[in-house]
Amino acid sequence: MSTATEIQQPAAEIGGGRRKRPYLHQVDLFRIITFCCVIMVHTISSVNDAGSVAANAALALLHFTRYAFFALTGFVLIYQFGQESLRARSFWPRRFALVGIPYVLWSVIYWAYSIHLGQLHGSVNWLLSRLGLDLLFGTAYYHLYFLLVTMQVYLLFPLLPKLLRRTEGRHRWLLAASAVVHVLVLWTLAYPPFDGGLPAQIWMHVYATVLPYQFFTLLGALAAWHIDAVHAFLREHTRLIVAAVLVIAVAAEGEYQLAVHDGQVAWVASDVFLPERTLWFIAITVGLYLLGTRWADRRQQHDRLAKVVRYGADRSFGVFLIHPFMLELLTPVLLPLAPSIGRFWLTIVLYLGVVAGSLAGTAVLRRSPVSLWLTGRPMLRTDPAALVPPRFRVHSDA
């Protein structure tokens, strides 16, 4: 799940001027780990039965990814543009181009692929109408809604710095109000208020709007707004935060197991929109940023890992866009191995194959003239091992 938000290094464009900001290496690691979890979610879902208790036990914890990415989006945008006035006319064109063009092109690619597989069939007029609806609702493939929501965040973002300035000193109340809205929206998504008809048809697409993710976007934005205080808190209370993340993880998994024990279907008990998982989603988002921060403090001691992280972060958007295609290609090939090696090891083998294939596919696209259109990144003309990106690029996703 992803965007083309950028933190420039060494300077970030703010209004008509420029302001230097430190390079946040921890965001690279945060993004890579979260993208890896996205691919794992889709791999588990492809290999295992929807009713598998074990598979859904893992998914119950892995479903944090979309929320974490929108927290990252809010964080990066505020970090880049800070507390200064933002000109929408200069902000919107670049961001909408870097996300909107890949969104349209990959929607067409996956739409055509679905026709090839026989998943879509009908008259030419019907298929074209379906493509139009897919572009409108982000439904050309299961991961593309994320880009649609990201563009909604971009559309609204020029208002966010103004809101944070006007509520200075009352940010905790702003976040609390946002949390209430978040829980209410998730409740209605997990337990729809409509039995059918047009209202139900409309509500089923709310997941592709900013509503379910506004709280995490605001959470990330406020973290960037108060970044010095946040970093000081993380470093001072590292052990407490780690312990809290582990306790909340156990509690979330226990809640899932209890629901299944009480007769709830496994895939329902692990639903991504269950409001009771919000605390876990917050905890793991904070925990991953803490992990990235502590790693960034020591990254010079691990030069090889730093190069791997930089390489992966620069290609993460392309990997996100292409990985469902690789999953579709490899699953039929590897699925016959299930009886001999078991579902667990099949999941691992398929996951590694999808990651490797997606990296290879992205490497090809990055060296093609259509790189910017299909990966949101300019065409590579150098040895990737020697590449030092002039800009700090962030793709937030799930």
mmCIF file of C-alpha atoms in Angstrom:
data_model
loop_
_atom_site.group_PDB
_atom_site.id
_atom_site.type_symbol
_atom_site.label_atom_id
_atom_site.label_comp_id
_atom_site.label_asym_id
_atom_site.label_seq_id
_atom_site.Cartn_x
_atom_site.Cartn_y
_atom_site.Cartn_z
ATOM 1 C CA MET A 1 0.000 0.000 0.000
ATOM 2 C CA SER A 2 1.868 3.652 -1.314
ATOM 3 C CA THR A 3 2.523 7.255 -2.244
ATOM 4 C CA ALA A 4 5.140 9.555 -3.616
ATOM 5 C CA THR A 5 5.514 11.896 -0.696
ATOM 6 C CA GLU A 6 9.049 13.223 -0.603
ATOM 7 C CA ILE A 7 11.277 14.638 2.083
ATOM 8 C CA GLN A 8 13.937 16.520 0.235
ATOM 9 C CA GLN A 9 17.517 16.282 1.344
ATOM 10 C CA PRO A 10 19.113 18.502 2.342
ATOM 11 C CA ALA A 11 16.298 21.033 1.973
ATOM 12 C CA ALA A 12 12.532 20.947 1.878
ATOM 13 C CA GLU A 13 10.457 23.343 -0.170
ATOM 14 C CA ILE A 14 8.141 25.392 1.991
ATOM 15 C CA GLY A 15 5.954 28.030 0.380
ATOM 16 C CA GLY A 16 8.365 30.181 -1.580
ATOM 17 C CA GLY A 17 11.465 29.370 0.475
ATOM 18 C CA ARG A 18 13.515 26.373 1.500
ATOM 19 C CA ARG A 19 14.365 24.977 4.911
ATOM 20 C CA LYS A 20 16.940 22.329 5.780
ATOM 21 C CA ARG A 21 15.722 19.228 7.564
ATOM 22 C CA PRO A 22 17.768 16.241 8.726
ATOM 23 C CA TYR A 23 17.630 13.070 6.680
ATOM 24 C CA LEU A 24 15.344 10.627 8.554
ATOM 25 C CA HIS A 25 16.879 7.228 7.871
ATOM 26 C CA GLN A 26 14.403 5.567 10.234
ATOM 27 C CA VAL A 27 11.585 6.219 7.779
ATOM 28 C CA ASP A 28 13.344 4.042 5.189
ATOM 29 C CA LEU A 29 13.448 1.086 7.577
ATOM 30 C CA PHE A 30 9.876 1.711 8.719
ATOM 31 C CA ARG A 31 8.671 1.662 5.124
ATOM 32 C CA ILE A 32 10.568 -1.492 4.163
ATOM 33 C CA ILE A 33 9.346 -3.494 7.167
ATOM 34 C CA THR A 34 5.770 -2.400 6.581
ATOM 35 C CA PHE A 35 5.904 -3.234 2.870
ATOM 36 C CA CYS A 36 7.316 -6.649 3.709
ATOM 37 C CA CYS A 37 4.329 -7.180 5.994
ATOM 38 C CA VAL A 38 1.954 -6.111 3.201
ATOM 39 C CA ILE A 39 3.367 -8.779 0.913
ATOM 40 C CA MET A 40 3.153 -11.336 3.717
ATOM 41 C CA VAL A 41 -0.525 -10.511 4.267
ATOM 42 C CA HIS A 42 -1.312 -11.109 0.613
ATOM 43 C CA THR A 43 0.831 -14.254 0.485
ATOM 44 C CA ILE A 44 -0.865 -15.782 3.521
ATOM 45 C CA SER A 45 -4.266 -14.983 2.031
ATOM 46 C CA SER A 46 -3.320 -16.597 -1.282
ATOM 47 C CA VAL A 47 -1.976 -19.848 0.172
ATOM 48 C CA ASN A 48 -4.305 -20.511 3.080
ATOM 49 C CA ASP A 49 -8.015 -21.123 3.358
ATOM 50 C CA ALA A 50 -10.032 -18.124 4.515
ATOM 51 C CA GLY A 51 -11.214 -20.122 7.499
ATOM 52 C CA SER A 52 -7.739 -21.124 8.678
ATOM 53 C CA VAL A 53 -7.390 -20.248 12.353
ATOM 54 C CA ALA A 54 -3.579 -20.236 12.227
ATOM 55 C CA ALA A 55 -3.380 -18.078 9.096
ATOM 56 C CA ASN A 56 -5.846 -15.553 10.448
ATOM 57 C CA ALA A 57 -3.974 -15.471 13.757
ATOM 58 C CA ALA A 58 -1.040 -14.029 11.834
ATOM 59 C CA LEU A 59 -3.268 -11.707 9.810
ATOM 60 C CA ALA A 60 -4.860 -10.333 12.973
ATOM 61 C CA LEU A 61 -1.488 -8.793 13.838
ATOM 62 C CA LEU A 62 -0.286 -8.031 10.292
ATOM 63 C CA HIS A 63 -3.313 -5.964 9.320
ATOM 64 C CA PHE A 64 -1.678 -2.877 10.798
ATOM 65 C CA THR A 65 0.031 -2.017 7.508
ATOM 66 C CA ARG A 66 -2.501 0.328 5.896
ATOM 67 C CA TYR A 67 -2.833 2.362 9.077
ATOM 68 C CA ALA A 68 0.918 2.559 9.573
ATOM 69 C CA PHE A 69 1.427 3.802 6.046
ATOM 70 C CA PHE A 70 -1.081 6.610 6.449
ATOM 71 C CA ALA A 71 0.567 7.574 9.722
ATOM 72 C CA LEU A 72 3.805 7.693 7.752
ATOM 73 C CA THR A 73 2.177 9.826 5.053
ATOM 74 C CA GLY A 74 0.973 12.414 7.548
ATOM 75 C CA PHE A 75 4.340 12.360 9.312
ATOM 76 C CA VAL A 76 6.369 12.852 6.159
ATOM 77 C CA LEU A 77 4.200 15.613 4.742
ATOM 78 C CA ILE A 78 4.277 17.670 7.919
ATOM 79 C CA TYR A 79 7.987 16.983 8.379
ATOM 80 C CA GLN A 80 8.666 18.230 4.876
ATOM 81 C CA PHE A 81 6.440 21.266 4.877
ATOM 82 C CA GLY A 82 6.561 21.972 8.581
ATOM 83 C CA GLN A 83 4.521 24.717 10.110
ATOM 84 C CA GLU A 84 4.745 27.156 7.213
ATOM 85 C CA SER A 85 2.068 28.173 4.740
ATOM 86 C CA LEU A 86 1.624 25.757 1.871
ATOM 87 C CA ARG A 87 0.709 26.735 -1.666
ATOM 88 C CA ALA A 88 -1.671 24.115 -3.005
ATOM 89 C CA ARG A 89 -0.916 25.080 -6.600
ATOM 90 C CA SER A 90 2.713 24.064 -6.179
ATOM 91 C CA PHE A 91 1.967 21.063 -3.951
ATOM 92 C CA TRP A 92 -0.785 19.273 -5.863
ATOM 93 C CA PRO A 93 0.576 18.917 -9.434
ATOM 94 C CA ARG A 94 3.735 16.990 -8.561
ATOM 95 C CA ARG A 95 2.141 14.711 -5.995
ATOM 96 C CA PHE A 96 -0.896 13.893 -8.083
ATOM 97 C CA ALA A 97 1.346 13.153 -11.056
ATOM 98 C CA LEU A 98 3.683 10.843 -9.131
ATOM 99 C CA VAL A 99 0.788 8.850 -7.704
ATOM 100 C CA GLY A 100 -2.049 9.486 -10.162
ATOM 101 C CA ILE A 101 -0.259 8.384 -13.325
ATOM 102 C CA PRO A 102 0.924 5.048 -11.850
ATOM 103 C CA TYR A 103 -2.562 4.598 -10.376
ATOM 104 C CA VAL A 104 -4.258 4.951 -13.762
ATOM 105 C CA LEU A 105 -1.710 2.877 -15.679
ATOM 106 C CA TRP A 106 -1.589 0.020 -13.162
ATOM 107 C CA SER A 107 -5.383 0.041 -12.952
ATOM 108 C CA VAL A 108 -5.500 -0.481 -16.713
ATOM 109 C CA ILE A 109 -2.802 -3.178 -16.513
ATOM 110 C CA TYR A 110 -4.602 -5.150 -13.792
ATOM 111 C CA TRP A 111 -7.968 -4.616 -15.497
ATOM 112 C CA ALA A 112 -6.548 -6.086 -18.724
ATOM 113 C CA TYR A 113 -4.928 -8.918 -16.770
ATOM 114 C CA SER A 114 -8.257 -9.757 -15.116
ATOM 115 C CA ILE A 115 -9.836 -9.955 -18.569
ATOM 116 C CA HIS A 116 -7.002 -12.245 -19.698
ATOM 117 C CA LEU A 117 -7.603 -14.546 -16.718
ATOM 118 C CA GLY A 118 -11.304 -14.657 -17.472
ATOM 119 C CA GLN A 119 -12.202 -12.932 -14.196
ATOM 120 C CA LEU A 120 -13.882 -10.158 -16.187
ATOM 121 C CA HIS A 121 -15.906 -10.802 -19.292
ATOM 122 C CA GLY A 122 -18.648 -9.051 -21.203
ATOM 123 C CA SER A 123 -19.173 -6.595 -24.025
ATOM 124 C CA VAL A 124 -16.592 -3.943 -24.823
ATOM 125 C CA ASN A 125 -18.915 -1.247 -23.487
ATOM 126 C CA TRP A 126 -19.412 -3.149 -20.217
ATOM 127 C CA LEU A 127 -15.682 -3.731 -19.777
ATOM 128 C CA LEU A 128 -14.911 -0.065 -20.383
ATOM 129 C CA SER A 129 -17.613 0.923 -17.930
ATOM 130 C CA ARG A 130 -16.099 -1.446 -15.408
ATOM 131 C CA LEU A 131 -12.706 0.189 -15.920
ATOM 132 C CA GLY A 132 -14.268 3.589 -15.263
ATOM 133 C CA LEU A 133 -15.786 2.342 -12.009
ATOM 134 C CA ASP A 134 -12.492 0.718 -11.030
ATOM 135 C CA LEU A 135 -10.708 4.032 -11.494
ATOM 136 C CA LEU A 136 -13.392 5.815 -9.486
ATOM 137 C CA PHE A 137 -13.412 3.366 -6.569
ATOM 138 C CA GLY A 138 -9.869 1.966 -6.642
ATOM 139 C CA THR A 139 -11.082 -1.562 -7.365
ATOM 140 C CA ALA A 140 -9.040 -2.555 -10.420
ATOM 141 C CA TYR A 141 -7.034 -4.750 -8.025
ATOM 142 C CA TYR A 142 -7.117 -5.220 -4.297
ATOM 143 C CA HIS A 143 -4.130 -2.990 -3.464
ATOM 144 C CA LEU A 144 -4.837 0.004 -5.697
ATOM 145 C CA TYR A 145 -7.399 1.605 -3.372
ATOM 146 C CA PHE A 146 -4.387 2.718 -1.358
ATOM 147 C CA LEU A 147 -3.212 5.092 -4.070
ATOM 148 C CA LEU A 148 -6.732 6.483 -4.394
ATOM 149 C CA VAL A 149 -6.848 7.235 -0.658
ATOM 150 C CA THR A 150 -3.358 8.732 -0.808
ATOM 151 C CA MET A 151 -4.515 11.203 -3.446
ATOM 152 C CA GLN A 152 -7.404 12.154 -1.162
ATOM 153 C CA VAL A 153 -4.884 12.842 1.602
ATOM 154 C CA TYR A 154 -2.920 15.021 -0.814
ATOM 155 C CA LEU A 155 -6.083 16.863 -1.786
ATOM 156 C CA LEU A 156 -6.837 17.712 1.843
ATOM 157 C CA PHE A 157 -3.291 18.207 3.059
ATOM 158 C CA PRO A 158 -2.985 21.980 2.426
ATOM 159 C CA LEU A 159 -5.645 22.405 5.123
ATOM 160 C CA LEU A 160 -3.790 20.335 7.709
ATOM 161 C CA PRO A 161 -0.978 22.767 8.646
ATOM 162 C CA LYS A 162 -3.612 25.483 9.085
ATOM 163 C CA LEU A 163 -5.647 23.214 11.345
ATOM 164 C CA LEU A 164 -2.629 22.306 13.467
ATOM 165 C CA ARG A 165 -1.595 25.940 13.840
ATOM 166 C CA ARG A 166 -5.068 27.034 14.899
ATOM 167 C CA THR A 167 -5.352 24.221 17.438
ATOM 168 C CA GLU A 168 -1.869 24.697 18.879
ATOM 169 C CA GLY A 169 -1.956 23.802 22.564
ATOM 170 C CA ARG A 170 -5.073 21.675 22.078
ATOM 171 C CA HIS A 171 -3.641 18.941 19.874
ATOM 172 C CA ARG A 172 -4.441 16.182 22.365
ATOM 173 C CA TRP A 173 -8.126 17.090 22.147
ATOM 174 C CA LEU A 174 -7.961 17.233 18.377
ATOM 175 C CA LEU A 175 -6.440 13.759 18.313
ATOM 176 C CA ALA A 176 -9.018 12.466 20.807
ATOM 177 C CA ALA A 177 -11.881 13.739 18.637
ATOM 178 C CA SER A 178 -10.267 12.130 15.603
ATOM 179 C CA ALA A 179 -9.971 8.851 17.531
ATOM 180 C CA VAL A 180 -13.680 8.888 18.344
ATOM 181 C CA VAL A 181 -14.518 9.358 14.658
ATOM 182 C CA HIS A 182 -12.071 6.593 13.775
ATOM 183 C CA VAL A 183 -13.644 4.064 16.130
ATOM 184 C CA LEU A 184 -17.153 4.924 14.938
ATOM 185 C CA VAL A 185 -16.184 4.564 11.272
ATOM 186 C CA LEU A 186 -14.432 1.254 11.890
ATOM 187 C CA TRP A 187 -17.396 -0.017 13.854
ATOM 188 C CA THR A 188 -19.746 0.632 10.948
ATOM 189 C CA LEU A 189 -17.296 -1.015 8.543
ATOM 190 C CA ALA A 190 -16.917 -4.099 10.713
ATOM 191 C CA TYR A 191 -20.641 -4.199 11.512
ATOM 192 C CA PRO A 192 -22.402 -2.532 8.533
ATOM 193 C CA PRO A 193 -25.552 -0.602 9.457
ATOM 194 C CA PHE A 194 -27.227 -1.391 6.124
ATOM 195 C CA ASP A 195 -28.734 -4.727 5.088
ATOM 196 C CA GLY A 196 -28.742 -3.990 1.384
ATOM 197 C CA GLY A 197 -29.746 -1.579 -1.326
ATOM 198 C CA LEU A 198 -27.982 1.567 -2.467
ATOM 199 C CA PRO A 199 -26.815 2.656 1.022
ATOM 200 C CA ALA A 200 -25.017 -0.667 1.480
ATOM 201 C CA GLN A 201 -23.464 -0.381 -1.983
ATOM 202 C CA ILE A 202 -22.151 3.075 -1.160
ATOM 203 C CA TRP A 203 -20.917 2.153 2.306
ATOM 204 C CA MET A 204 -18.972 -0.836 1.060
ATOM 205 C CA HIS A 205 -16.621 1.604 -0.693
ATOM 206 C CA VAL A 206 -15.891 3.729 2.379
ATOM 207 C CA TYR A 207 -12.679 1.729 2.894
ATOM 208 C CA ALA A 208 -11.364 3.497 -0.229
ATOM 209 C CA THR A 209 -11.894 6.951 1.299
ATOM 210 C CA VAL A 210 -9.823 8.865 3.807
ATOM 211 C CA LEU A 211 -12.389 8.337 6.584
ATOM 212 C CA PRO A 212 -11.023 5.072 8.072
ATOM 213 C CA TYR A 213 -7.466 6.438 8.004
ATOM 214 C CA GLN A 214 -7.857 10.065 9.073
ATOM 215 C CA PHE A 215 -6.871 9.318 12.671
ATOM 216 C CA PHE A 216 -3.576 7.682 11.754
ATOM 217 C CA THR A 217 -2.803 10.412 9.212
ATOM 218 C CA LEU A 218 -3.367 12.992 11.944
ATOM 219 C CA LEU A 219 -1.350 10.922 14.435
ATOM 220 C CA GLY A 220 1.632 10.927 12.093
ATOM 221 C CA ALA A 221 1.198 14.622 11.334
ATOM 222 C CA LEU A 222 1.169 15.527 15.028
ATOM 223 C CA ALA A 223 4.232 13.352 15.650
ATOM 224 C CA ALA A 224 6.107 15.358 13.006
ATOM 225 C CA TRP A 225 4.741 18.644 14.363
ATOM 226 C CA HIS A 226 6.181 17.794 17.789
ATOM 227 C CA ILE A 227 9.091 15.761 16.455
ATOM 228 C CA ASP A 228 11.701 16.847 19.001
ATOM 229 C CA ALA A 229 9.446 15.958 21.917
ATOM 230 C CA VAL A 230 8.491 12.672 20.265
ATOM 231 C CA HIS A 231 12.109 11.643 19.700
ATOM 232 C CA ALA A 232 13.028 12.584 23.253
ATOM 233 C CA PHE A 233 10.133 10.510 24.609
ATOM 234 C CA LEU A 234 11.037 7.490 22.475
ATOM 235 C CA ARG A 235 14.665 7.501 23.573
ATOM 236 C CA GLU A 236 13.825 8.056 27.229
ATOM 237 C CA HIS A 237 11.157 5.356 27.438
ATOM 238 C CA THR A 238 12.429 2.750 24.982
ATOM 239 C CA ARG A 239 12.092 -0.246 27.299
ATOM 240 C CA LEU A 240 8.628 0.780 28.451
ATOM 241 C CA ILE A 241 7.433 1.196 24.856
ATOM 242 C CA VAL A 242 8.851 -2.180 23.799
ATOM 243 C CA ALA A 243 7.176 -3.854 26.759
ATOM 244 C CA ALA A 244 3.873 -2.127 25.967
ATOM 245 C CA VAL A 245 4.016 -3.237 22.322
ATOM 246 C CA LEU A 246 4.609 -6.854 23.355
ATOM 247 C CA VAL A 247 1.824 -6.817 25.947
ATOM 248 C CA ILE A 248 -0.643 -5.267 23.516
ATOM 249 C CA ALA A 249 0.355 -7.804 20.836
ATOM 250 C CA VAL A 250 -0.376 -10.658 23.228
ATOM 251 C CA ALA A 251 -3.682 -9.050 24.195
ATOM 252 C CA ALA A 252 -4.707 -8.559 20.545
ATOM 253 C CA GLU A 253 -3.835 -12.147 19.690
ATOM 254 C CA GLY A 254 -5.639 -13.373 22.790
ATOM 255 C CA GLU A 255 -8.736 -11.405 21.827
ATOM 256 C CA TYR A 256 -8.664 -13.054 18.382
ATOM 257 C CA GLN A 257 -8.263 -16.554 19.844
ATOM 258 C CA LEU A 258 -11.091 -15.938 22.300
ATOM 259 C CA ALA A 259 -13.395 -14.772 19.510
ATOM 260 C CA VAL A 260 -12.626 -17.912 17.490
ATOM 261 C CA HIS A 261 -13.114 -20.088 20.568
ATOM 262 C CA ASP A 262 -16.540 -18.496 21.065
ATOM 263 C CA GLY A 263 -17.548 -19.562 17.549
ATOM 264 C CA GLN A 264 -16.665 -16.567 15.397
ATOM 265 C CA VAL A 265 -15.407 -17.370 11.901
ATOM 266 C CA ALA A 266 -11.637 -16.914 11.740
ATOM 267 C CA TRP A 267 -11.575 -14.407 8.907
ATOM 268 C CA VAL A 268 -14.212 -12.308 10.661
ATOM 269 C CA ALA A 269 -12.258 -12.403 13.935
ATOM 270 C CA SER A 270 -9.169 -11.059 12.138
ATOM 271 C CA ASP A 271 -10.990 -8.384 10.129
ATOM 272 C CA VAL A 272 -8.838 -5.348 9.354
ATOM 273 C CA PHE A 273 -11.571 -2.932 10.427
ATOM 274 C CA LEU A 274 -12.271 -4.278 13.898
ATOM 275 C CA PRO A 275 -12.238 -1.166 16.122
ATOM 276 C CA GLU A 276 -10.876 -3.122 19.085
ATOM 277 C CA ARG A 277 -7.581 -3.589 17.200
ATOM 278 C CA THR A 278 -6.931 0.157 17.086
ATOM 279 C CA LEU A 279 -4.707 0.049 20.174
ATOM 280 C CA TRP A 280 -2.549 -2.643 18.560
ATOM 281 C CA PHE A 281 -2.305 -0.669 15.322
ATOM 282 C CA ILE A 282 -1.115 2.373 17.264
ATOM 283 C CA ALA A 283 1.322 0.317 19.334
ATOM 284 C CA ILE A 284 3.006 -1.407 16.384
ATOM 285 C CA THR A 285 3.227 1.867 14.445
ATOM 286 C CA VAL A 286 5.002 3.513 17.371
ATOM 287 C CA GLY A 287 7.125 0.417 17.917
ATOM 288 C CA LEU A 288 8.317 0.308 14.308
ATOM 289 C CA TYR A 289 9.220 3.979 14.349
ATOM 290 C CA LEU A 290 11.102 3.428 17.596
ATOM 291 C CA LEU A 291 12.968 0.508 16.031
ATOM 292 C CA GLY A 292 13.854 2.652 13.037
ATOM 293 C CA THR A 293 14.990 5.512 15.248
ATOM 294 C CA ARG A 294 17.288 3.342 17.340
ATOM 295 C CA TRP A 295 18.687 1.766 14.169
ATOM 296 C CA ALA A 296 19.239 5.191 12.611
ATOM 297 C CA ASP A 297 21.244 6.214 15.686
ATOM 298 C CA ARG A 298 23.656 3.341 14.980
ATOM 299 C CA ARG A 299 23.429 2.985 11.210
ATOM 300 C CA GLN A 300 27.035 4.034 10.615
ATOM 301 C CA GLN A 301 28.090 0.892 12.435
ATOM 302 C CA HIS A 302 26.135 -1.226 9.947
ATOM 303 C CA ASP A 303 27.099 0.164 6.549
ATOM 304 C CA ARG A 304 26.026 -2.883 4.528
ATOM 305 C CA LEU A 305 22.595 -2.966 6.110
ATOM 306 C CA ALA A 306 22.271 0.771 5.516
ATOM 307 C CA LYS A 307 22.917 0.237 1.801
ATOM 308 C CA VAL A 308 20.324 -2.548 1.671
ATOM 309 C CA VAL A 309 17.774 -0.351 3.423
ATOM 310 C CA ARG A 310 18.467 2.547 1.061
ATOM 311 C CA TYR A 311 18.188 0.268 -1.966
ATOM 312 C CA GLY A 312 14.933 -1.280 -0.788
ATOM 313 C CA ALA A 313 13.362 2.008 0.233
ATOM 314 C CA ASP A 314 14.035 3.543 -3.161
ATOM 315 C CA ARG A 315 12.282 0.620 -4.892
ATOM 316 C CA SER A 316 9.475 0.005 -2.420
ATOM 317 C CA PHE A 317 6.763 1.774 -4.437
ATOM 318 C CA GLY A 318 7.502 -0.297 -7.521
ATOM 319 C CA VAL A 319 7.552 -3.499 -5.467
ATOM 320 C CA PHE A 320 4.210 -2.591 -3.940
ATOM 321 C CA LEU A 321 2.642 -1.988 -7.347
ATOM 322 C CA ILE A 322 3.956 -5.137 -9.011
ATOM 323 C CA HIS A 323 3.831 -7.722 -6.201
ATOM 324 C CA PRO A 324 0.183 -8.868 -6.734
ATOM 325 C CA PHE A 325 1.092 -9.677 -10.342
ATOM 326 C CA MET A 326 4.026 -11.795 -9.155
ATOM 327 C CA LEU A 327 1.776 -13.447 -6.603
ATOM 328 C CA GLU A 328 -0.701 -14.386 -9.324
ATOM 329 C CA LEU A 329 2.081 -15.826 -11.473
ATOM 330 C CA LEU A 330 3.834 -17.850 -8.769
ATOM 331 C CA THR A 331 0.899 -19.160 -6.727
ATOM 332 C CA PRO A 332 -0.361 -21.688 -9.338
ATOM 333 C CA VAL A 333 3.208 -22.900 -9.877
ATOM 334 C CA LEU A 334 4.032 -23.449 -6.199
ATOM 335 C CA LEU A 335 0.641 -24.438 -4.817
ATOM 336 C CA PRO A 336 1.044 -28.130 -5.825
ATOM 337 C CA LEU A 337 3.891 -28.286 -3.276
ATOM 338 C CA ALA A 338 1.435 -27.834 -0.395
ATOM 339 C CA PRO A 339 0.810 -31.558 0.290
ATOM 340 C CA SER A 340 4.517 -32.312 0.526
ATOM 341 C CA ILE A 341 5.893 -29.302 2.414
ATOM 342 C CA GLY A 342 2.801 -28.001 4.185
ATOM 343 C CA ARG A 343 1.065 -24.618 4.062
ATOM 344 C CA PHE A 344 3.492 -22.917 6.422
ATOM 345 C CA TRP A 345 6.599 -23.625 4.363
ATOM 346 C CA LEU A 346 4.704 -23.027 1.140
ATOM 347 C CA THR A 347 3.846 -19.562 2.452
ATOM 348 C CA ILE A 348 7.520 -18.884 3.174
ATOM 349 C CA VAL A 349 8.704 -20.147 -0.226
ATOM 350 C CA LEU A 350 6.023 -18.211 -2.093
ATOM 351 C CA TYR A 351 6.732 -15.073 -0.078
ATOM 352 C CA LEU A 352 10.438 -15.164 -0.909
ATOM 353 C CA GLY A 353 9.629 -15.786 -4.559
ATOM 354 C CA VAL A 354 7.206 -12.866 -4.707
ATOM 355 C CA VAL A 355 9.695 -10.507 -3.053
ATOM 356 C CA ALA A 356 12.505 -11.591 -5.394
ATOM 357 C CA GLY A 357 10.274 -11.421 -8.462
ATOM 358 C CA SER A 358 8.906 -8.016 -7.512
ATOM 359 C CA LEU A 359 12.403 -6.627 -6.950
ATOM 360 C CA ALA A 360 13.499 -8.012 -10.323
ATOM 361 C CA GLY A 361 10.432 -6.605 -12.060
ATOM 362 C CA THR A 362 10.967 -3.228 -10.435
ATOM 363 C CA ALA A 363 14.632 -3.265 -11.467
ATOM 364 C CA VAL A 364 13.572 -3.746 -15.086
ATOM 365 C CA LEU A 365 10.971 -0.977 -14.917
ATOM 366 C CA ARG A 366 13.411 1.424 -13.237
ATOM 367 C CA ARG A 367 15.724 1.102 -16.245
ATOM 368 C CA SER A 368 12.986 1.686 -18.796
ATOM 369 C CA PRO A 369 11.746 4.984 -20.271
ATOM 370 C CA VAL A 370 8.365 4.424 -18.542
ATOM 371 C CA SER A 371 9.913 4.200 -15.069
ATOM 372 C CA LEU A 372 8.418 7.472 -13.856
ATOM 373 C CA TRP A 373 4.952 6.464 -15.055
ATOM 374 C CA LEU A 374 4.979 2.941 -13.616
ATOM 375 C CA THR A 375 7.088 3.302 -10.471
ATOM 376 C CA GLY A 376 6.800 6.999 -9.633
ATOM 377 C CA ARG A 377 10.602 7.164 -9.916
ATOM 378 C CA PRO A 378 12.887 8.553 -12.620
ATOM 379 C CA MET A 379 14.686 6.132 -14.891
ATOM 380 C CA LEU A 380 17.900 4.766 -13.353
ATOM 381 C CA ARG A 381 21.040 5.388 -15.355
ATOM 382 C CA THR A 382 23.620 4.328 -12.784
ATOM 383 C CA ASP A 383 24.719 1.253 -10.900
ATOM 384 C CA PRO A 384 22.044 0.855 -8.190
ATOM 385 C CA ALA A 385 24.705 -0.013 -5.609
ATOM 386 C CA ALA A 386 26.271 3.393 -6.177
ATOM 387 C CA LEU A 387 22.994 5.276 -6.276
ATOM 388 C CA VAL A 388 22.604 7.924 -3.592
ATOM 389 C CA PRO A 389 19.121 9.442 -4.075
ATOM 390 C CA PRO A 390 19.227 13.255 -4.128
ATOM 391 C CA ARG A 391 15.825 13.269 -2.473
ATOM 392 C CA PHE A 392 14.451 11.345 0.450
ATOM 393 C CA ARG A 393 11.463 9.560 -1.062
ATOM 394 C CA VAL A 394 8.690 8.156 1.075
ATOM 395 C CA HIS A 395 5.921 5.775 -0.070
ATOM 396 C CA SER A 396 3.282 5.168 2.460
ATOM 397 C CA ASP A 397 0.783 2.206 1.708
ATOM 398 C CA ALA A 398 -1.425 -1.287 2.747
#
